[in-house]
Protein backbone atom coordinates (compact mmCIF):
# COMPACT_ATOMS: atom_id res chain seq x y z
CA UNK A 1 0.00 0.00 0.00
CA UNK A 2 1.27 3.50 -0.84
CA UNK A 3 2.31 5.75 2.04
CA UNK A 4 -0.45 8.24 1.43
CA UNK A 5 -3.14 5.63 1.62
CA UNK A 6 -1.65 4.16 4.74
CA UNK A 7 -1.49 7.58 6.36
CA UNK A 8 -5.04 8.36 5.31
CA UNK A 9 -6.31 5.10 6.79
CA UNK A 10 -4.36 5.68 10.01
CA UNK A 11 -5.74 9.20 10.35
CA UNK A 12 -9.26 8.00 9.78
CA UNK A 13 -8.97 5.32 12.48
CA UNK A 14 -7.36 7.79 14.86
CA UNK A 15 -10.32 10.13 14.45
CA UNK A 16 -12.68 7.26 15.12
CA UNK A 17 -10.94 6.18 18.36
CA UNK A 18 -13.31 6.97 21.21
CA UNK A 19 -11.02 6.57 24.18
CA UNK A 20 -7.35 6.24 24.99
CA UNK A 21 -7.45 2.42 24.85
CA UNK A 22 -8.80 2.45 21.30
CA UNK A 23 -6.31 5.11 20.36
CA UNK A 24 -3.48 3.01 21.71
CA UNK A 25 -4.63 0.07 19.63
CA UNK A 26 -4.44 2.23 16.50
CA UNK A 27 -0.95 3.37 17.45
CA UNK A 28 0.24 -0.20 17.83
CA UNK A 29 -1.39 -1.17 14.51
CA UNK A 30 0.62 1.44 12.59
CA UNK A 31 3.70 2.43 14.58
CA UNK A 32 4.17 -0.58 16.88
CA UNK A 33 6.90 -3.17 16.37
CA UNK A 34 4.71 -5.03 13.89
CA UNK A 35 2.74 -1.98 12.83
CA UNK A 36 2.11 -1.38 9.16
CA UNK A 37 4.43 1.64 8.85
CA UNK A 38 7.17 -0.09 10.79
CA UNK A 39 6.93 -3.15 8.56
CA UNK A 40 7.13 -0.90 5.52
CA UNK A 41 10.42 0.54 6.69
CA UNK A 42 11.90 -2.95 6.75
CA UNK A 43 11.41 -3.14 2.98
CA UNK A 44 14.12 -0.50 2.47
CA UNK A 45 16.75 -3.17 1.88
CA UNK A 46 14.84 -4.54 -1.08
CA UNK A 47 14.61 -1.32 -3.09
CA UNK A 48 17.24 0.11 -5.37
CA UNK A 49 19.99 2.14 -3.77
CA UNK A 50 19.13 5.44 -5.46
CA UNK A 51 15.46 5.35 -4.41
CA UNK A 52 16.22 4.72 -0.82
CA UNK A 53 16.65 8.34 0.40
CA UNK A 54 13.33 9.39 -1.08
CA UNK A 55 11.69 6.25 0.29
CA UNK A 56 13.14 6.96 3.71
CA UNK A 57 11.98 10.57 3.68
CA UNK A 58 8.46 9.65 2.71
CA UNK A 59 8.39 7.04 5.42
CA UNK A 60 9.57 9.53 8.03
CA UNK A 61 6.97 12.03 6.90
CA UNK A 62 4.31 9.34 7.11
CA UNK A 63 5.38 8.33 10.62
CA UNK A 64 5.45 11.94 11.78
CA UNK A 65 2.08 12.68 10.29
CA UNK A 66 0.53 9.68 12.03
CA UNK A 67 2.26 10.55 15.30
CA UNK A 68 0.94 14.11 15.07
CA UNK A 69 -2.58 12.88 14.49
CA UNK A 70 -2.20 10.55 17.47
CA UNK A 71 -0.99 13.37 19.72
CA UNK A 72 -3.76 15.62 18.58
CA UNK A 73 -6.44 13.02 19.14
CA UNK A 74 -4.99 12.13 22.53
CA UNK A 75 -5.28 15.76 23.61
CA UNK A 76 -8.88 15.89 22.41
CA UNK A 77 -9.76 12.72 24.30
CA UNK A 78 -8.06 13.91 27.46
CA UNK A 79 -9.95 17.18 27.28
CA UNK A 80 -13.25 15.37 26.78
CA UNK A 81 -12.52 13.06 29.70
CA UNK A 82 -11.62 16.01 31.93
CA UNK A 83 -14.80 17.76 30.83
CA UNK A 84 -16.89 14.69 31.65
CA UNK A 85 -15.25 14.37 35.05
CA UNK A 86 -15.90 18.02 35.89
CA UNK A 87 -19.47 17.62 34.73
CA UNK A 88 -19.95 14.59 36.96
CA UNK A 89 -18.42 16.29 39.98
CA UNK A 90 -20.25 19.54 39.55
CA UNK A 91 -21.63 21.03 42.79
CA UNK A 92 -24.34 23.66 42.80
CA UNK A 93 -23.15 25.96 45.55
CA UNK A 94 -26.39 27.93 45.37
CA UNK A 95 -28.48 24.96 46.62
CA UNK A 96 -29.69 25.42 50.21
CA UNK A 97 -27.75 23.35 52.76
CA UNK A 98 -29.17 20.33 54.55
CA UNK A 99 -30.35 21.50 57.95
CA UNK A 100 -29.58 18.99 60.67
CA UNK A 101 -31.84 19.28 63.69
CA UNK A 102 -29.82 20.27 66.75
CA UNK A 103 -31.09 19.53 70.23
CA UNK A 104 -31.43 22.12 72.96
CA UNK A 105 -31.59 22.18 76.72
CA UNK A 106 -34.93 21.12 78.22
CA UNK A 107 -36.87 24.05 79.69
CA UNK A 108 -36.58 22.51 83.18
CA UNK A 109 -32.80 22.33 82.76
CA UNK A 110 -32.75 25.94 81.54
CA UNK A 111 -34.79 27.09 84.54
CA UNK A 112 -32.57 25.08 86.89
CA UNK A 113 -29.44 26.66 85.38
CA UNK A 114 -30.91 30.13 85.78
CA UNK A 115 -31.89 29.49 89.41
CA UNK A 116 -28.54 27.86 90.17
CA UNK A 117 -26.63 30.79 88.67
CA UNK A 118 -28.55 33.27 90.82
CA UNK A 119 -27.81 31.33 94.03
CA UNK A 120 -24.20 30.67 93.06
CA UNK A 121 -23.77 34.42 92.51
CA UNK A 122 -24.99 34.87 96.11
CA UNK A 123 -22.30 32.49 97.37
CA UNK A 124 -24.16 29.17 97.53
CA UNK A 125 -22.44 25.86 96.71
CA UNK A 126 -24.15 23.14 94.67
CA UNK A 127 -24.66 19.83 96.44
CA UNK A 128 -26.11 16.65 94.93
CA UNK A 129 -27.94 14.02 96.96
CA UNK A 130 -29.07 10.63 95.63
CA UNK A 131 -32.56 9.95 94.25
CA UNK A 132 -32.65 6.57 96.00
CA UNK A 133 -32.55 7.62 99.63
CA UNK A 134 -32.78 6.24 103.14
CA UNK A 135 -36.06 6.61 105.01
CA UNK A 136 -33.90 7.86 107.85
CA UNK A 137 -32.67 10.87 105.84
CA UNK A 138 -35.84 11.51 103.85
CA UNK A 139 -38.05 11.47 106.99
CA UNK A 140 -36.63 10.50 110.39
CA UNK A 141 -33.79 13.01 110.75
CA UNK A 142 -36.04 15.71 109.33
CA UNK A 143 -38.29 15.25 112.32
CA UNK A 144 -40.92 13.21 110.44
CA UNK A 145 -41.22 9.98 112.43
CA UNK A 146 -43.27 7.00 111.25
CA UNK A 147 -47.01 7.63 111.72
CA UNK A 148 -46.42 11.41 111.49
CA UNK A 149 -49.29 12.95 109.50
CA UNK A 150 -46.76 14.79 107.29
CA UNK A 151 -45.94 11.45 105.72
CA UNK A 152 -49.45 11.31 104.25
CA UNK A 153 -48.77 14.41 102.19
CA UNK A 154 -45.79 12.71 100.58
CA UNK A 155 -47.07 9.31 99.44
CA UNK A 156 -43.88 7.37 98.97
CA UNK A 157 -42.43 4.82 96.56
CA UNK A 158 -40.68 2.40 98.92
CA UNK A 159 -37.95 0.08 97.64
CA UNK A 160 -37.49 -1.71 100.97
CA UNK A 161 -38.72 -0.77 104.46
CA UNK A 162 -35.72 1.53 104.86
CA UNK A 163 -34.99 2.63 101.30
CA UNK A 164 -37.18 4.80 99.10
CA UNK A 165 -37.28 7.21 96.18
CA UNK A 166 -36.82 10.59 97.83
CA UNK A 167 -40.08 12.50 98.11
CA UNK A 168 -38.31 15.85 98.36
CA UNK A 169 -34.79 17.28 98.12
CA UNK A 170 -34.70 18.00 101.87
CA UNK A 171 -32.66 14.85 102.71
CA UNK A 172 -29.77 16.59 100.90
CA UNK A 173 -29.76 18.99 103.88
CA UNK A 174 -29.22 16.05 106.20
CA UNK A 175 -26.35 14.70 104.12
CA UNK A 176 -24.73 18.13 103.86
CA UNK A 177 -24.88 18.64 107.62
CA UNK A 178 -23.70 15.13 108.45
CA UNK A 179 -20.78 15.46 106.03
CA UNK A 180 -19.77 19.06 106.61
CA UNK A 181 -19.20 21.71 109.23
CA UNK A 182 -20.94 25.07 109.48
CA UNK A 183 -20.84 27.56 107.93
CA UNK A 184 -22.88 25.80 105.24
CA UNK A 185 -24.47 27.57 102.32
CA UNK A 186 -25.76 25.28 99.59
CA UNK A 187 -28.43 24.43 97.09
CA UNK A 188 -29.35 20.85 96.16
CA UNK A 189 -31.36 20.28 92.98
CA UNK A 190 -32.93 17.16 91.55
CA UNK A 191 -35.80 14.87 90.75
CA UNK A 192 -38.21 13.80 93.47
CA UNK A 193 -40.91 11.13 93.42
CA UNK A 194 -44.38 10.79 94.90
CA UNK A 195 -47.18 8.32 94.30
CA UNK A 196 -49.59 10.56 92.42
CA UNK A 197 -52.05 10.42 89.55
CA UNK A 198 -50.90 12.40 86.53
CA UNK A 199 -52.95 15.48 85.75
CA UNK A 200 -52.38 19.08 84.69
CA UNK A 201 -50.77 19.98 88.02
CA UNK A 202 -49.48 16.62 89.34
CA UNK A 203 -46.77 14.25 88.23
CA UNK A 204 -45.21 11.29 90.07
CA UNK A 205 -41.82 12.78 89.24
CA UNK A 206 -40.96 16.45 89.41
CA UNK A 207 -38.04 18.72 90.21
CA UNK A 208 -37.17 20.57 93.37
CA UNK A 209 -34.34 22.72 94.57
CA UNK A 210 -33.41 22.72 98.22
CA UNK A 211 -31.51 25.52 99.93
CA UNK A 212 -29.76 25.51 103.27
CA UNK A 213 -27.73 27.96 105.27
CA UNK A 214 -26.29 27.08 108.67
CA UNK A 215 -24.13 29.61 110.48
CA UNK A 216 -24.03 31.68 113.65
CA UNK A 217 -26.95 34.06 114.24
CA UNK A 218 -29.00 33.15 111.18
CA UNK A 219 -32.53 34.51 111.56
CA UNK A 220 -35.85 34.55 109.76
CA UNK A 221 -35.04 38.00 108.36
CA UNK A 222 -31.98 36.52 106.58
CA UNK A 223 -34.27 33.98 104.98
CA UNK A 224 -36.72 36.63 103.88
CA UNK A 225 -34.04 38.89 102.44
CA UNK A 226 -32.35 36.08 100.55
CA UNK A 227 -35.55 34.67 99.05
CA UNK A 228 -36.92 38.09 98.11
CA UNK A 229 -33.64 38.88 96.37
CA UNK A 230 -33.78 35.58 94.51
CA UNK A 231 -37.44 35.95 93.48
CA UNK A 232 -36.86 39.48 92.19
CA UNK A 233 -33.97 38.33 90.08
CA UNK A 234 -35.86 35.35 88.73
CA UNK A 235 -39.27 36.96 88.05
CA UNK A 236 -38.19 40.58 87.63
CA UNK A 237 -37.98 43.56 90.00
CA UNK A 238 -41.74 44.16 90.08
CA UNK A 239 -42.75 40.79 91.46
CA UNK A 240 -44.67 40.89 94.74
CA UNK A 241 -44.02 38.20 97.31
CA UNK A 242 -46.12 37.06 100.25
CA UNK A 243 -44.76 35.02 103.17
CA UNK A 244 -47.68 33.09 104.68
CA UNK A 245 -47.35 31.08 107.91
CA UNK A 246 -46.93 27.40 107.11
CA UNK A 247 -46.00 24.16 108.74
CA UNK A 248 -43.10 21.79 108.08
CA UNK A 249 -41.73 19.43 110.75
CA UNK A 250 -38.14 20.37 109.84
CA UNK A 251 -38.52 24.16 110.19
CA UNK A 252 -39.88 26.37 112.96
CA UNK A 253 -41.24 28.87 112.21
CA UNK A 254 -42.19 27.90 108.67
CA UNK A 255 -43.64 29.83 105.77
CA UNK A 256 -45.03 29.32 102.31
CA UNK A 257 -44.19 31.95 99.74
CA UNK A 258 -46.48 33.19 96.98
CA UNK A 259 -45.52 35.40 94.05
CA UNK A 260 -47.68 37.58 91.80
CA UNK A 261 -49.38 35.43 89.17
CA UNK A 262 -47.46 36.12 85.97
CA UNK A 263 -50.52 35.27 83.83
CA UNK A 264 -52.89 37.93 85.21
CA UNK A 265 -50.41 40.21 86.98
CA UNK A 266 -52.30 39.80 90.28
CA UNK A 267 -55.87 40.45 89.11
CA UNK A 268 -56.92 36.82 89.49
CA UNK A 269 -57.33 34.25 86.71
CA UNK A 270 -57.77 30.51 86.16
CA UNK A 271 -54.03 29.88 86.62
CA UNK A 272 -54.00 31.28 90.16
CA UNK A 273 -57.63 30.22 90.88
CA UNK A 274 -58.60 33.85 91.33
CA UNK A 275 -56.04 34.54 94.05
CA UNK A 276 -53.68 36.69 91.99
CA UNK A 277 -50.78 34.93 93.70
CA UNK A 278 -49.18 31.50 93.22
CA UNK A 279 -47.26 29.46 95.77
CA UNK A 280 -43.72 28.67 94.64
CA UNK A 281 -41.81 27.54 97.72
CA UNK A 282 -41.75 26.43 101.34
CA UNK A 283 -39.19 27.64 103.84
CA UNK A 284 -38.36 28.27 107.45
CA UNK A 285 -35.82 28.46 110.23
CA UNK A 286 -34.20 25.06 110.61
CA UNK A 287 -35.79 23.22 113.53
CA UNK A 288 -33.18 22.82 116.35
CA UNK A 289 -34.22 19.15 116.53
CA UNK A 290 -33.00 18.69 112.94
CA UNK A 291 -29.67 20.41 113.66
CA UNK A 292 -29.17 18.13 116.61
CA UNK A 293 -30.16 15.04 114.57
CA UNK A 294 -27.41 16.00 112.13
CA UNK A 295 -24.69 16.58 114.71
CA UNK A 296 -24.82 20.37 114.87
CA UNK A 297 -25.14 22.19 118.20
CA UNK A 298 -28.30 24.36 118.09
CA UNK A 299 -26.98 26.46 120.97
CA UNK A 300 -24.15 27.62 118.71
CA UNK A 301 -25.67 27.53 115.24
CA UNK A 302 -28.92 28.31 113.52
CA UNK A 303 -30.02 28.15 109.92
CA UNK A 304 -32.72 28.57 107.35
CA UNK A 305 -33.91 26.26 104.62
CA UNK A 306 -36.19 26.38 101.63
CA UNK A 307 -37.53 24.05 99.00
CA UNK A 308 -38.81 25.32 95.69
CA UNK A 309 -40.49 23.57 92.82
CA UNK A 310 -38.51 23.97 89.61
CA UNK A 311 -41.58 22.88 87.64
CA UNK A 312 -43.60 25.59 89.34
CA UNK A 313 -40.96 28.21 88.56
CA UNK A 314 -41.05 27.10 84.90
CA UNK A 315 -44.84 26.98 84.50
CA UNK A 316 -45.36 30.34 86.20
CA UNK A 317 -42.65 32.16 84.29
CA UNK A 318 -43.52 30.77 80.86
CA UNK A 319 -47.30 30.53 81.24
CA UNK A 320 -47.34 26.73 80.83
CA UNK A 321 -50.80 25.58 81.87
CA UNK A 322 -50.15 21.83 81.99
CA UNK A 323 -47.19 20.25 83.79
CA UNK A 324 -47.44 17.18 81.52
CA UNK A 325 -45.93 19.26 78.71
CA UNK A 326 -42.70 19.27 80.70
CA UNK A 327 -42.49 15.48 80.76
CA UNK A 328 -43.89 14.32 77.43
CA UNK A 329 -40.95 15.51 75.31
CA UNK A 330 -43.06 16.68 72.40
CA UNK A 331 -40.58 18.39 70.08
CA UNK A 332 -43.19 21.00 69.05
CA UNK A 333 -43.31 22.17 72.67
CA UNK A 334 -39.60 21.86 73.41
CA UNK A 335 -38.56 23.73 70.23
CA UNK A 336 -40.09 26.89 71.65
CA UNK A 337 -37.36 26.96 74.30
CA UNK A 338 -34.29 26.50 72.09
N1 LIG B 1 -39.58 19.61 101.46
C1 LIG B 1 -40.77 20.44 101.33
C2 LIG B 1 -41.70 19.82 100.31
O1 LIG B 1 -41.29 19.04 99.52
C3 LIG B 1 -40.37 21.82 100.87
C4 LIG B 1 -39.63 22.56 101.94
C5 LIG B 1 -40.32 23.34 102.84
C6 LIG B 1 -38.27 22.47 102.03
C7 LIG B 1 -39.66 24.05 103.82
C8 LIG B 1 -37.59 23.15 103.02
C9 LIG B 1 -38.31 23.95 103.91
O2 LIG B 1 -36.27 23.11 103.15
O3 LIG B 1 -37.65 24.62 104.86
O4 LIG B 1 -42.86 20.16 100.31
Coordinates of C-alpha atoms in Angstrom, one line a residue, residues 13-14 20-39 66-67 70 74:
X13 CA -9.0 5.3 12.5
X14 CA -7.4 7.8 14.9
X20 CA -7.4 6.2 25.0
X21 CA -7.5 2.4 24.9
X22 CA -8.8 2.4 21.3
X23 CA -6.3 5.1 20.4
X24 CA -3.5 3.0 21.7
X25 CA -4.6 0.1 19.6
X26 CA -4.4 2.2 16.5
X27 CA -0.9 3.4 17.5
X28 CA 0.2 -0.2 17.8
X29 CA -1.4 -1.2 14.5
X30 CA 0.6 1.4 12.6
X31 CA 3.7 2.4 14.6
X32 CA 4.2 -0.6 16.9
X33 CA 6.9 -3.2 16.4
X34 CA 4.7 -5.0 13.9
X35 CA 2.7 -2.0 12.8
X36 CA 2.1 -1.4 9.2
X37 CA 4.4 1.6 8.9
X38 CA 7.2 -0.1 10.8
X39 CA 6.9 -3.1 8.6
X66 CA 0.5 9.7 12.0
X67 CA 2.3 10.5 15.3
X70 CA -2.2 10.5 17.5
X74 CA -5.0 12.1 22.5

